[in-house]
Short mmCIF file of C-alpha atoms in Angstrom, two decimals:
data_model
loop_
_atom_site.label_atom_id
_atom_site.label_comp_id
_atom_site.label_asym_id
_atom_site.label_seq_id
_atom_site.Cartn_x
_atom_site.Cartn_y
_atom_site.Cartn_z
CA MET J 2 97.33 102.52 83.93
CA THR J 3 100.97 102.65 84.99
CA PHE J 4 104.14 102.74 82.94
CA ILE J 5 107.62 101.97 84.22
CA LYS J 6 110.79 102.93 82.38
CA SER J 7 114.01 101.16 83.21
CA HIS J 8 117.47 101.01 81.66
CA GLY J 9 117.54 97.37 82.81
CA LYS J 10 114.92 94.65 83.08
CA ILE J 11 111.59 95.45 84.72
CA LYS J 12 110.69 92.15 86.35
CA GLU J 13 112.74 92.11 89.55
CA ASN J 14 110.69 90.02 91.98
CA GLY J 15 112.89 87.42 93.62
CA GLY J 16 116.07 89.45 93.15
CA ASP J 17 117.54 92.20 95.28
CA ARG J 18 114.98 94.00 97.42
CA LEU J 19 114.17 97.55 96.37
CA ARG J 20 112.88 100.71 97.97
CA LEU J 21 109.63 101.98 96.46
CA HIS J 22 109.19 105.77 96.41
CA LEU J 23 105.70 107.06 95.57
CA VAL J 24 105.53 110.80 94.92
CA VAL J 25 101.89 111.91 94.96
CA GLY J 26 101.34 115.18 93.14
CA ALA J 27 103.29 116.67 90.22
CA GLY J 28 102.35 120.32 90.66
CA GLY J 29 104.02 123.24 92.41
CA THR J 30 106.07 121.16 94.85
CA GLY J 31 106.12 117.70 93.27
CA SER J 32 107.38 118.87 89.88
CA TYR J 33 110.51 120.24 91.58
CA PHE J 34 110.88 117.52 94.20
CA VAL J 35 110.98 114.48 91.93
CA SER J 36 114.22 115.57 90.23
CA LYS J 37 115.79 116.31 93.64
CA LEU J 38 114.75 112.85 94.80
CA CYS J 39 116.20 111.17 91.71
CA ASN J 40 119.47 113.09 92.13
CA HIS J 41 119.66 111.85 95.72
CA LEU J 42 119.05 108.24 94.68
CA SER J 43 120.96 108.33 91.38
CA ASN J 44 123.93 106.18 92.42
CA ASP J 45 121.86 103.43 94.02
CA VAL J 46 120.28 100.81 91.76
CA GLY J 47 117.93 99.64 94.50
CA ASN J 48 115.16 102.21 94.00
CA VAL J 49 111.90 102.55 92.10
CA VAL J 50 110.41 106.06 91.81
CA LEU J 51 106.76 106.35 90.83
CA LEU J 52 105.10 109.75 90.24
CA LEU J 53 101.32 109.99 90.56
CA ASP J 54 99.07 112.73 89.17
CA GLY J 55 95.94 112.76 87.02
CA ASP J 56 96.26 116.39 85.93
CA VAL J 57 97.46 117.68 82.56
CA VAL J 58 99.88 120.53 81.90
CA GLU J 59 98.14 123.82 81.11
CA ALA J 60 99.54 127.24 80.21
CA LYS J 61 98.83 128.52 83.74
CA ASN J 62 101.17 125.83 85.14
CA LEU J 63 104.22 127.16 83.31
CA GLU J 64 104.53 130.15 85.65
CA ARG J 65 105.44 128.31 88.84
CA GLN J 66 105.81 124.60 88.02
CA ALA J 67 108.70 122.73 86.41
CA PHE J 68 107.20 122.42 82.93
CA THR J 69 107.94 123.97 79.54
CA GLY J 70 105.79 124.79 76.56
CA SER J 71 106.55 121.42 74.97
CA ASP J 72 104.75 119.71 77.88
CA LEU J 73 101.39 121.43 77.25
CA GLY J 74 98.52 118.97 77.03
CA LYS J 75 100.51 116.06 78.45
CA ASN J 76 99.79 114.30 81.71
CA LYS J 77 101.99 115.93 84.37
CA ALA J 78 103.44 112.71 85.77
CA ILE J 79 104.28 111.31 82.33
CA ALA J 80 105.74 114.62 81.14
CA ILE J 81 108.13 114.88 84.07
CA MET J 82 109.29 111.27 83.94
CA ASP J 83 109.80 111.46 80.19
CA ASN J 84 111.88 114.61 80.63
CA ILE J 85 114.22 113.21 83.31
CA TYR J 86 114.39 109.52 82.38
CA SER J 87 117.65 109.64 80.43
CA SER J 88 119.46 111.41 83.29
CA TYR J 89 119.10 108.52 85.76
CA PRO J 90 120.26 105.24 84.19
CA LYS J 91 120.41 103.37 87.51
CA LEU J 92 116.82 104.13 88.55
CA LYS J 93 113.53 102.56 87.60
CA LEU J 94 111.12 105.42 86.94
CA GLY J 95 107.38 105.24 86.50
CA ALA J 96 104.28 107.38 86.11
CA PHE J 97 100.72 106.75 87.25
CA PRO J 98 98.58 109.23 85.26
CA ASN J 99 95.55 109.11 87.55
CA TYR J 100 94.37 110.68 90.79
CA VAL J 101 94.43 108.70 94.04
CA VAL J 102 90.72 108.43 94.84
CA SER J 103 90.65 106.00 97.78
CA ILE J 104 92.73 103.97 100.22
CA LYS J 105 91.80 100.86 98.21
CA HIS J 106 93.22 102.59 95.14
CA LEU J 107 96.56 103.06 96.94
CA LEU J 108 96.61 99.48 98.21
CA ASN J 109 95.94 98.15 94.70
CA LEU J 110 98.75 100.27 93.29
CA VAL J 111 101.19 99.00 95.92
CA SER J 112 100.03 95.44 95.20
CA LEU J 113 100.85 95.98 91.52
CA MET J 114 104.31 97.31 92.39
CA THR J 115 105.08 94.43 94.77
CA SER J 116 104.08 91.98 92.03
CA LEU J 117 106.78 93.52 89.81
CA PHE J 118 109.46 94.17 92.42
CA SER J 119 110.67 92.62 95.66
CA VAL J 120 110.08 95.62 97.94
CA SER J 121 111.85 96.15 101.27
CA GLU J 122 110.53 99.63 102.06
CA ILE J 123 107.83 102.02 100.85
CA ILE J 124 107.96 105.80 101.24
CA PHE J 125 105.13 108.12 100.22
CA TYR J 126 105.73 111.80 99.53
CA GLY J 127 102.68 114.03 99.75
CA CYS J 128 103.11 116.92 97.30
CA SER J 129 99.46 117.87 96.93
CA ASP J 130 98.02 120.30 99.48
CA ASN J 131 94.77 118.37 99.70
CA ASN J 132 93.38 117.09 103.00
CA ALA J 133 91.34 114.24 101.54
CA LEU J 134 94.44 112.86 99.80
CA ARG J 135 96.51 113.54 102.92
CA ALA J 136 94.12 111.36 104.94
CA ARG J 137 94.24 108.54 102.40
CA LEU J 138 98.04 108.45 102.57
CA PHE J 139 98.19 108.74 106.36
CA TYR J 140 95.71 105.93 106.99
CA THR J 141 97.21 103.65 104.32
CA LEU J 142 100.54 103.37 106.15
CA PRO J 143 99.51 101.18 109.10
CA LEU J 144 97.59 98.90 106.73
CA LEU J 145 100.69 98.38 104.60
CA ARG J 146 102.82 97.83 107.68
CA LYS J 147 100.39 95.17 108.90
CA ASN J 148 99.87 93.50 105.51
CA LEU J 149 103.46 93.53 104.22
CA GLY J 150 105.52 93.68 107.42
CA ILE J 151 108.00 96.11 105.88
CA ARG J 152 109.20 99.59 106.76
CA VAL J 153 106.79 102.29 105.56
CA GLY J 154 107.11 106.06 105.72
CA TYR J 155 105.21 109.17 104.68
CA ILE J 156 106.61 112.68 104.28
CA ASP J 157 103.92 115.29 103.71
CA SER J 158 104.33 118.86 102.49
CA GLY J 159 101.87 121.72 102.36
CA ASN J 160 102.20 125.45 101.95
CA SER J 161 100.47 128.76 101.33
CA GLU J 162 102.10 131.68 99.51
CA TYR J 163 105.03 131.97 101.95
CA ASN J 164 104.48 129.55 104.86
CA GLY J 165 104.42 125.81 104.99
CA GLN J 166 105.32 122.60 106.77
CA VAL J 167 106.90 119.24 106.00
CA LEU J 168 105.91 116.46 108.41
CA SER J 169 107.11 112.84 108.74
CA THR J 170 105.48 109.55 109.67
CA LEU J 171 107.38 106.25 110.05
CA TYR J 172 106.31 102.71 110.87
CA ASP J 173 109.28 100.43 111.54
CA THR J 174 110.10 97.45 113.73
CA ASN J 175 111.84 99.51 116.40
CA LYS J 176 110.26 102.93 115.89
CA THR J 177 106.87 104.44 115.19
CA PHE J 178 106.72 108.19 114.64
CA THR J 179 103.49 109.74 113.39
CA ASP J 180 102.87 113.36 112.53
CA SER J 181 100.61 114.83 109.90
CA LEU J 182 98.16 117.67 109.60
CA ILE J 183 95.52 114.93 109.84
CA ALA J 184 96.82 113.86 113.26
CA ARG J 185 96.97 117.51 114.39
CA TYR J 186 93.35 118.44 113.72
CA GLU J 187 91.52 119.36 116.92
CA VAL J 188 88.14 118.94 115.22
CA PRO J 189 86.92 115.73 113.55
CA PHE J 190 88.80 115.37 110.31
CA VAL J 191 85.72 115.35 108.06
CA GLU J 192 84.76 118.78 109.40
CA ALA J 193 88.11 120.16 108.22
CA LEU J 194 87.58 119.21 104.58
CA THR J 195 86.78 121.90 102.02
CA TYR J 196 85.54 121.99 98.43
CA GLY J 197 89.15 122.29 97.29
CA ASP J 198 89.98 118.94 98.87
CA PHE J 199 87.80 117.20 96.30
CA GLU J 200 87.32 119.31 93.19
CA LEU J 201 90.12 121.81 92.59
CA SER J 202 93.56 121.41 91.03
CA CYS J 203 96.53 123.00 92.79
CA ALA J 204 96.64 125.70 90.11
CA ASP J 205 92.99 126.60 90.79
CA ILE J 206 93.54 126.59 94.54
CA ALA J 207 96.51 128.92 94.04
CA VAL J 208 94.17 131.59 92.64
CA SER J 209 92.57 132.08 96.06
CA SER J 210 95.49 130.82 98.14
CA PRO J 211 98.54 131.87 96.10
CA GLN J 212 101.92 130.18 96.22
CA ASN J 213 105.23 131.10 94.65
CA ILE J 214 108.16 129.26 93.12
CA LEU J 215 110.51 129.95 96.04
CA THR J 216 108.03 128.48 98.53
CA ASN J 217 107.48 125.40 96.35
CA GLN J 218 111.21 124.86 95.92
CA MET J 219 111.80 125.32 99.65
CA ALA J 220 109.16 122.67 100.38
CA ALA J 221 110.81 120.35 97.82
CA SER J 222 114.22 120.80 99.45
CA LEU J 223 112.84 120.12 102.93
CA LEU J 224 111.11 116.96 101.68
CA LEU J 225 114.54 115.68 100.69
CA THR J 226 116.05 116.72 104.05
CA CYS J 227 113.29 114.79 105.83
CA LEU J 228 114.02 111.75 103.66
CA GLU J 229 117.69 111.88 104.67
CA ALA J 230 116.61 111.94 108.33
CA LEU J 231 114.20 109.05 107.74
CA GLU J 232 117.03 107.04 106.20
CA LYS J 233 118.90 107.45 109.51
CA ASN J 234 115.77 106.33 111.39
CA GLU J 235 115.55 109.82 112.89
CA PRO J 236 112.37 111.41 111.45
CA ILE J 237 112.11 115.17 111.74
CA ASN J 238 109.58 117.90 110.90
CA TYR J 239 109.90 121.44 109.57
CA GLU J 240 107.78 124.55 109.52
CA PHE J 241 109.10 127.32 107.29
CA ASP J 242 108.63 130.86 106.03
CA SER J 243 110.12 131.47 102.58
CA LYS J 244 109.55 135.23 102.75
CA GLU J 245 111.80 135.51 105.80
CA CYS J 246 113.98 132.56 104.74
CA MET J 247 113.31 130.96 108.12
CA ILE J 248 112.92 127.31 109.16
#
């Protein structure tokens, strides 16, 4: 199930080509990043922003995620998009209130979006510190590039309590740049997966691997900086330490 909100008409296929932005994860990083992304894109009508997350807002999320008490019990993706919709009249905003469970799932979602919109570029933003999801996003990119022949990118964030990284991948006609924690593993990827990569929400993971608001907001800001570099066809990566305020 997907819903799209637009201040104009929804059916755009055959008109101007649009950039499709898929933000995966509406927790500690994603809940802050999506508003930064919409601010960045706010004066350009040629963008669709879709937020994906199957989780619901709980009281424990209010401490370090961008939700308020009125959001309790709501799906995270829907709650955020409902809250910011009126602020961005030039954007088409959507929510996908489900988890991404497979590469096929991602391909089907993109197929749905390309049936609604004439898409010139797709950018994924990984805002869930989950290696299984990270792999699905990373391995979906070359398939989309091959099937659609358009520019595709992926900017992935991950962090612990104070340290983190934001890494970029780009497939374009004149440039291919791939970096991800998946590509960096020295052991076979399946051996690097943990229970948390399949069963735990980010709030539950934070109990044993705590994060803080400053770290999440720093990751969100660096995601946007990496997007700006990707827009110039100059992908960059960051590793950061929020405790020392170092990049």
